Each structure stands twice: as C-alpha cells, then as structure tokens.
Coordinates of C-alpha atoms and ligand atoms in Angstrom, one line a residue:
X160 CA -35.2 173.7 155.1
X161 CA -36.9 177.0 155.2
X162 CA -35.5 180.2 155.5
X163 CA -35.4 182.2 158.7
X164 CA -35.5 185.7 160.2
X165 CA -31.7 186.1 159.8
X166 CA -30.5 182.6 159.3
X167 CA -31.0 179.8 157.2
X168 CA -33.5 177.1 157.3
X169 CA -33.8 173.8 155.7
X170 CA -36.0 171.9 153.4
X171 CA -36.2 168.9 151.8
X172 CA -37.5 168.0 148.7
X173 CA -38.6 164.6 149.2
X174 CA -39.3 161.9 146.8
X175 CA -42.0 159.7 145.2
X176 CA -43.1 156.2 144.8
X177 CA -45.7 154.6 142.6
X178 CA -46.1 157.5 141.0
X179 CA -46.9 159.6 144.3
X180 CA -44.8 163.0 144.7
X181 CA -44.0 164.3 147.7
X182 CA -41.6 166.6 149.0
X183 CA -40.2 167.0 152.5
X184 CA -38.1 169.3 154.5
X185 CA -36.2 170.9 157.3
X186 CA -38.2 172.9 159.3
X187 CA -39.5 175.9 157.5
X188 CA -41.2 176.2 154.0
X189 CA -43.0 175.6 151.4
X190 CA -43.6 173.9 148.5
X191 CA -45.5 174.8 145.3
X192 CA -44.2 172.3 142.8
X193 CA -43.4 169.1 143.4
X194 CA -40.8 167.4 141.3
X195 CA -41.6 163.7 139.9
X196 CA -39.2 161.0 141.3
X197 CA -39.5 157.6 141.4
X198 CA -38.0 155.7 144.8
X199 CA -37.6 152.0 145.2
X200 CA -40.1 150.6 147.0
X201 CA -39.8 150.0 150.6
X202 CA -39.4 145.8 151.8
X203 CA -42.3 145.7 154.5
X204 CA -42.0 142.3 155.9
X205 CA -45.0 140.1 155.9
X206 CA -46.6 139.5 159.3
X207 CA -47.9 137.0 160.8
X208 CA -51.6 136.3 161.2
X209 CA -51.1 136.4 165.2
X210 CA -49.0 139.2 164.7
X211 CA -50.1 143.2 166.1
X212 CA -48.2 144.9 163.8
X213 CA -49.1 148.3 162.9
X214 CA -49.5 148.1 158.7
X215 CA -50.4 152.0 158.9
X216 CA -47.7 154.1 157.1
X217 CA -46.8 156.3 160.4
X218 CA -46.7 152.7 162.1
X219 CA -43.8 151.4 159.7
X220 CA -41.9 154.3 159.9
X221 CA -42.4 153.8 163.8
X222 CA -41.0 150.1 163.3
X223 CA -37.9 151.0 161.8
X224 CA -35.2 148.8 162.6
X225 CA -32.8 152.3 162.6
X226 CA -33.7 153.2 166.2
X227 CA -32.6 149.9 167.6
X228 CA -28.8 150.6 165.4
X229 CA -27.0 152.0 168.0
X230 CA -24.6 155.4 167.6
X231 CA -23.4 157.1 165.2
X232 CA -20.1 156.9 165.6
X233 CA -17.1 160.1 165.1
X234 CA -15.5 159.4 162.0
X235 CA -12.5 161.6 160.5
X236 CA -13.2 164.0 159.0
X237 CA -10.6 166.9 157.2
X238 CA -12.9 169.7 156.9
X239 CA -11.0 173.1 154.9
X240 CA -9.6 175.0 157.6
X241 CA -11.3 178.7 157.6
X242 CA -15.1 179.0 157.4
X243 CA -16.2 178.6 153.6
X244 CA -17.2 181.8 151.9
X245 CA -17.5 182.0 148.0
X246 CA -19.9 179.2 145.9
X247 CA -17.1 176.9 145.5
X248 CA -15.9 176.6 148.8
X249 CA -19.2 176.1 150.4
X250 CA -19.6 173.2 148.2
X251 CA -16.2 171.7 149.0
X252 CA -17.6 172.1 152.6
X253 CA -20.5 170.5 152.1
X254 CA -18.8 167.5 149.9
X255 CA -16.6 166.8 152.3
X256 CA -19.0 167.0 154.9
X257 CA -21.5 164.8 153.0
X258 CA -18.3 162.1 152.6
X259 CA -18.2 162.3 156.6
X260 CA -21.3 161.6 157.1
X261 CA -21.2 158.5 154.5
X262 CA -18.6 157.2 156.4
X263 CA -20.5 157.8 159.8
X264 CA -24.0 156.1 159.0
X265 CA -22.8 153.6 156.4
X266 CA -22.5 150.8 159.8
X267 CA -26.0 152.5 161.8
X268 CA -28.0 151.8 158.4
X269 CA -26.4 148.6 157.7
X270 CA -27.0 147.4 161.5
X271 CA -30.9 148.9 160.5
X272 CA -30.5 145.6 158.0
X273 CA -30.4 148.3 155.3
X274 CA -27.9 150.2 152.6
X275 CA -27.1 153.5 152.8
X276 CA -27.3 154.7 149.1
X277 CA -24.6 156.8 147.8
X278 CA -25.4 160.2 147.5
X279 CA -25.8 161.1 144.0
X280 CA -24.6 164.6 144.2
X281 CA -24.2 168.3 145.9
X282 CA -25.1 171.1 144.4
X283 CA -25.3 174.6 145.0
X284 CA -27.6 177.3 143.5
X285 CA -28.7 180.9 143.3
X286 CA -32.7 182.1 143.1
X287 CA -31.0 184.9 140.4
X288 CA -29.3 182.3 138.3
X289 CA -31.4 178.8 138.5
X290 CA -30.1 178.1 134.9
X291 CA -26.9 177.4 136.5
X292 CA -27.6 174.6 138.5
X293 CA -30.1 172.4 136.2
X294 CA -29.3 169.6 139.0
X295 CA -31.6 172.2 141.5
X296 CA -34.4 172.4 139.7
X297 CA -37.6 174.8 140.6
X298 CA -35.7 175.8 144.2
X299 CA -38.4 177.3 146.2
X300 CA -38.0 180.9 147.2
X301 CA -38.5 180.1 150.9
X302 CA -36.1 177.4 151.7
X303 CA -32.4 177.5 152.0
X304 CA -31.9 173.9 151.0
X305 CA -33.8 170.7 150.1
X306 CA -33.1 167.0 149.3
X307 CA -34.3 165.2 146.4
X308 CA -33.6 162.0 146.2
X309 CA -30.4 161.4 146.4
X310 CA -29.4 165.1 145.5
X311 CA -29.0 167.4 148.5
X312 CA -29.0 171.0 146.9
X313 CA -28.4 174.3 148.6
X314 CA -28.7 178.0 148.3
X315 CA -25.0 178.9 148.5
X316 CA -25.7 183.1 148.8
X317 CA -27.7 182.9 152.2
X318 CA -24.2 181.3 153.7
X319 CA -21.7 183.6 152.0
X320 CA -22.4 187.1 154.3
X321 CA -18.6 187.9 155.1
X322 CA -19.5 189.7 158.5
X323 CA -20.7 187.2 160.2
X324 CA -18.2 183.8 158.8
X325 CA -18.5 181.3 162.3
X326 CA -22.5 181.6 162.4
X327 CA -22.6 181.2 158.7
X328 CA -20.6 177.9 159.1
X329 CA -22.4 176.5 162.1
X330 CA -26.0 177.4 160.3
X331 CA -24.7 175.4 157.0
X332 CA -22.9 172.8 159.2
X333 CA -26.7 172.4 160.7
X334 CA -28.4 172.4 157.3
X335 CA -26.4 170.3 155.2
X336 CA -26.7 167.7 158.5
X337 CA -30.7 168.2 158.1
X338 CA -30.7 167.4 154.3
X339 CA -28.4 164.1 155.3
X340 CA -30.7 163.1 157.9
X341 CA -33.0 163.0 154.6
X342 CA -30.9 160.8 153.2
X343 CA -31.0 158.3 155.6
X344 CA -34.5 158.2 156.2
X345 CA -34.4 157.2 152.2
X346 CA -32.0 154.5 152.9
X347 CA -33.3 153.4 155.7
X348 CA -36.6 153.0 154.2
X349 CA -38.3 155.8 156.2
X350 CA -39.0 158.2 153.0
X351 CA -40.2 155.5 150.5
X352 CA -42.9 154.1 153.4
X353 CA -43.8 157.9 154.4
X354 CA -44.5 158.6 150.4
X355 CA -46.2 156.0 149.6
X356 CA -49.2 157.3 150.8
X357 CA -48.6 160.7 150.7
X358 CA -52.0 161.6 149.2
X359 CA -54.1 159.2 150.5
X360 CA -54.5 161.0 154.1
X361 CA -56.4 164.0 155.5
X362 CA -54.6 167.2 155.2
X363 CA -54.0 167.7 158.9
X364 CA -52.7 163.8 158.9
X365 CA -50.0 164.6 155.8
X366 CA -49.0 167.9 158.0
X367 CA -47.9 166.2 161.3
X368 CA -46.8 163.4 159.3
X369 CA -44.4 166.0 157.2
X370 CA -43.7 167.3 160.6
X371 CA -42.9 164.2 162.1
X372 CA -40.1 163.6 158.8
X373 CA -39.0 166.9 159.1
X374 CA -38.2 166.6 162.9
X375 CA -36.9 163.4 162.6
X376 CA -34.2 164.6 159.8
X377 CA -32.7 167.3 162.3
X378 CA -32.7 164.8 165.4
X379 CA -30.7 162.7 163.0
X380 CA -29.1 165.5 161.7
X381 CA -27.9 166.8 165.6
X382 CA -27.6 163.1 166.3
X383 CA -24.5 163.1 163.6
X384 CA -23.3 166.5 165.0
X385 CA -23.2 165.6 168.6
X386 CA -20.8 162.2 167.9
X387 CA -18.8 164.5 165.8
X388 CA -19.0 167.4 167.7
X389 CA -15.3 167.5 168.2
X390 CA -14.1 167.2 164.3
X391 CA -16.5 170.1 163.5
X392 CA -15.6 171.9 166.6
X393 CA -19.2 172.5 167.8
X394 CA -17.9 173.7 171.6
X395 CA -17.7 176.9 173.4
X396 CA -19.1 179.6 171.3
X397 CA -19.8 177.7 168.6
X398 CA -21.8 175.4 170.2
X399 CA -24.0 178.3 171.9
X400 CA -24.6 179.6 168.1
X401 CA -25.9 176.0 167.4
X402 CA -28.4 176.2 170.4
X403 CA -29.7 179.2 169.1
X404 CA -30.2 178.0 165.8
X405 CA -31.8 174.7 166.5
X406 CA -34.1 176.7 169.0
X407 CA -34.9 178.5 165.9
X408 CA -35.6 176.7 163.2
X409 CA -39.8 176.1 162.7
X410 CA -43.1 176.7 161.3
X411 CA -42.7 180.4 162.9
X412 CA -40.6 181.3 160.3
X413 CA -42.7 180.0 157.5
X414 CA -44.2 183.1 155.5
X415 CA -47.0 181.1 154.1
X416 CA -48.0 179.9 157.3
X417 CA -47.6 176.2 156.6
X418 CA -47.2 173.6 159.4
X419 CA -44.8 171.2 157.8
X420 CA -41.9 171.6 160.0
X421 CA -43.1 171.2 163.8
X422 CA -42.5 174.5 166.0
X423 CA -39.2 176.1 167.8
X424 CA -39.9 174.4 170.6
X425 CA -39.9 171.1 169.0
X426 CA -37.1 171.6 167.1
X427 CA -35.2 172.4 169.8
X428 CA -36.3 169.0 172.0
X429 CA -35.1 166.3 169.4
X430 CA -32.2 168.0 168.1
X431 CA -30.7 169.0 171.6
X432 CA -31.5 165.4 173.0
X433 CA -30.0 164.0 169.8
X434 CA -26.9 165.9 169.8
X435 CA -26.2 164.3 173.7
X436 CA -27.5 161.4 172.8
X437 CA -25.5 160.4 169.2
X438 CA -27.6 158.4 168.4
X439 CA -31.5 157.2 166.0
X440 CA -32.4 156.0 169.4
X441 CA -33.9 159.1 170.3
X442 CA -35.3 160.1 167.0
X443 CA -38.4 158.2 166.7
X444 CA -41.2 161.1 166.0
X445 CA -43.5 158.5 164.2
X446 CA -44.1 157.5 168.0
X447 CA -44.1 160.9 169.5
X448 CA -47.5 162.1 170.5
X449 CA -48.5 165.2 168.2
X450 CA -48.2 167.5 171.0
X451 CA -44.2 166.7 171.0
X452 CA -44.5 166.9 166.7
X453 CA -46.8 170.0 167.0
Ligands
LIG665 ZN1 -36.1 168.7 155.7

C-alpha cells in the first residue's frame, strides 16, 4: 500500500511465476525493484472445444470460483485490548489479526475449490534500520506495507504516532486487511494467473490490470472487516475514521504519479460495498469496466 497525505497506504509486493516478477499493491505506490519469487502455478481447467471461455489472463481472474463462495463469515477473534503503539505490539496486532483472518477465509477459499496457504510470516520494519528485518527486503520508500508471497511486511513507525492512537489502529486494521486480501487472491489462484503474464501486455493493460488487483485486495480486505466489524469494533466513530480512509486511499497520493492503485473514488466504491456486503461476491474488478477500475 502506498503512503498517504497523513495516513498510511498499502502495497503489495506481489509474486512471480515462470520466472516473471511482479509486484502488487494497495492503492498507492511504487515500485523500483522487484523481488524474484517463484509461485505455484495456477490449475486452469481445460475447456471444451464448444466451450466460450475466456483463456485471457484478466478473463481467468474474472472466472474465479471465489466470487461464487459465499461470506466471509465473523470469526473470534481476541485482539490486545488498547490500540498497539511500540514495534512489538503492532506486530502482536497484526499476528493476531492475520490468525483471524486465517480462520475467517480458510471455508470461502476452500468452497472457491482451493487452499488457503498459511501465511508464512509478519514482519515489521523501519526505512532507517532495513538491516533489521532481512524478511522485508528492499521496502520501497513510498508504501506503508506490501505482501510478498506469503510474507505480509509492514512499516511499523507510520502506525506508532501516540497522538492520534484510534486512527492509527483503524488505518493498520485497514492495511494489514489489504495485504490479506493479497493473500487470498494467491490462494485462490488470482495472483499466480494475473503474473503469469505480467510482461507480456501493453503498459496501460499491466496498469488497470494492477489496478484491478489492487482494488480487488481492499474489497476483500473491507469484505473481511465488514463480517467482522463487531470483534474489531469498526462502529460509531470508528467506523467514520474508516470511511475516510478508504475514501482516501489512491493513485492521488502516489508521488511518482503511477496509476497502479485505481483512484479515491474507486477505492471507496468496492471497499464500502464490500464492507455491507461481507462477502467476494462483490469484488470481481477483473469484470468491472475500466471506468469503475480507473
Ligand atoms: Zn496491495
């Protein structure tokens, strides 16, 4: 996720197949370097010589069995009591959070006729001391957080101001979410078919396409939220601060100008919808037209 004009934003580092790298993420940023990982390949079914299926990378990520899996349902979830402040408890918070969220898609991807993978680990890290979190490698300077697969990392000093504790929360609890919804799209299949042919499109086709992934990991993201909206106590105040962020979270906060994230207004459409609706239903972007992924 990328970073924004007085709150975080996410990123994604994304993965790689057949010796393709890409790199996702959350709705702001950029990314210089891209790290080399190697993803299981997606299982693309073989059609049948009658069949109209769409072969084309956005049309398999369209197809996914994930938006036909029904809710995501509220799990329990014993988050630490008072809003997380110092390195260590922000990554308690987001370990615990992550095991929540385990819990809570393990049965959506499994009815998607897929495995959620473990997560392999959370980390956190600072820009000033990148030796100390050799799992975070080459963190870009504009992003608060990205996913690599199977690591979600985050910058832990862009959540720690002590004047402002509840937002702080509410922005991680929206970021770590994001990162997730990267995970899933791995699991389900959605990364490893969207790398694949990472570098084989036009620029402006690998943009909206990034935008698409991007979008698509907050919807499921707010989609996770909004069934748990009660165990992470997103009401009242707290949901208004959540409102505000997701209506700004974007490309407009991107400093390099890249349109990799979709805009505000986007943003804004599929994660509120998501957070009513609880569920992948209303997350498929690889359908959208690219005015709604714009
Ligand atoms: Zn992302």
């Amino acid at each position: 996720m990328l970073k924004a004009a007085g709150f975080a934003v996410l990123a994604v580092v994304v993965a790689a197949v057949a010796g393709i790298e890409a790199q996702t993420e959350s709705s702001v940023a950029v990314e210089p370097v891209r790290p080399t990982v190697v993803m299981p390949k997606p299982v693309v079914k073989k059609p049948t010589s009658s069949s109209r299926i769409d072969l084309s990378l956005e049309g398999l990520a369209a197809a996914s069995k994930l938006y036909a899996a029904g809710k995501v349902p509220a799990v329990r979830c014993v988050l630490p009591g008072r809003p997380p402040q110092t390195k260590g408890e922000l990554l308690a918070y987001a370990r615990v959070m992550v095991g929540c969220m385990d819990r809570a898609w393990a049965p959506v991807v499994g009815r998607a006729d897929a495995t959620l993978f473990p997560v392999k680990t959370v980390q956190a890290y600072d820009l000033k001391k990148p030796a100390a979190s050799p799992e975070c490698d080459k963190p870009l300077r504009n992003m608060d957080a990205f996913y690599n697969s199977g690591t979600i990392c985050f910058e832990w000093p862009e959540f720690s101001n002590p004047d402002e504790p509840v937002w702080n929360l509410v922005d991680f609890q929206q970021l770590i979410a994001h990162e997730y919804g990267h995970h899933v799209q791995q699991s389900a299949g959605i990364l490893t078919t969207y790398d694949a042919g990472w570098s084989k499109q036009p620029k402006a086709t690998q943009l909206e396409n990034e935008r698409r992934l991007e979008l698509q990991a907050s919807c499921l993201g707010a989609a996770f939220l909004g069934a748990n909206r009660s165990g992470f106590r997103l009401a009242g105040e707290r949901l208004r601060m959540w409102k505000y962020i997701v209506r700004h979270v974007g490309d407009e906060n991107n400093t390099l100008k890249i349109r990799d994230h979709g805009s505000y207004k986007n943003h804004a459409y599929w994660t509120t919808r998501a957070f009513a609706s609880t569920s992948p239903a209303t997350c498929n972007t690889f359908k959208a037209t690219p005015q709604r992924v714009s």
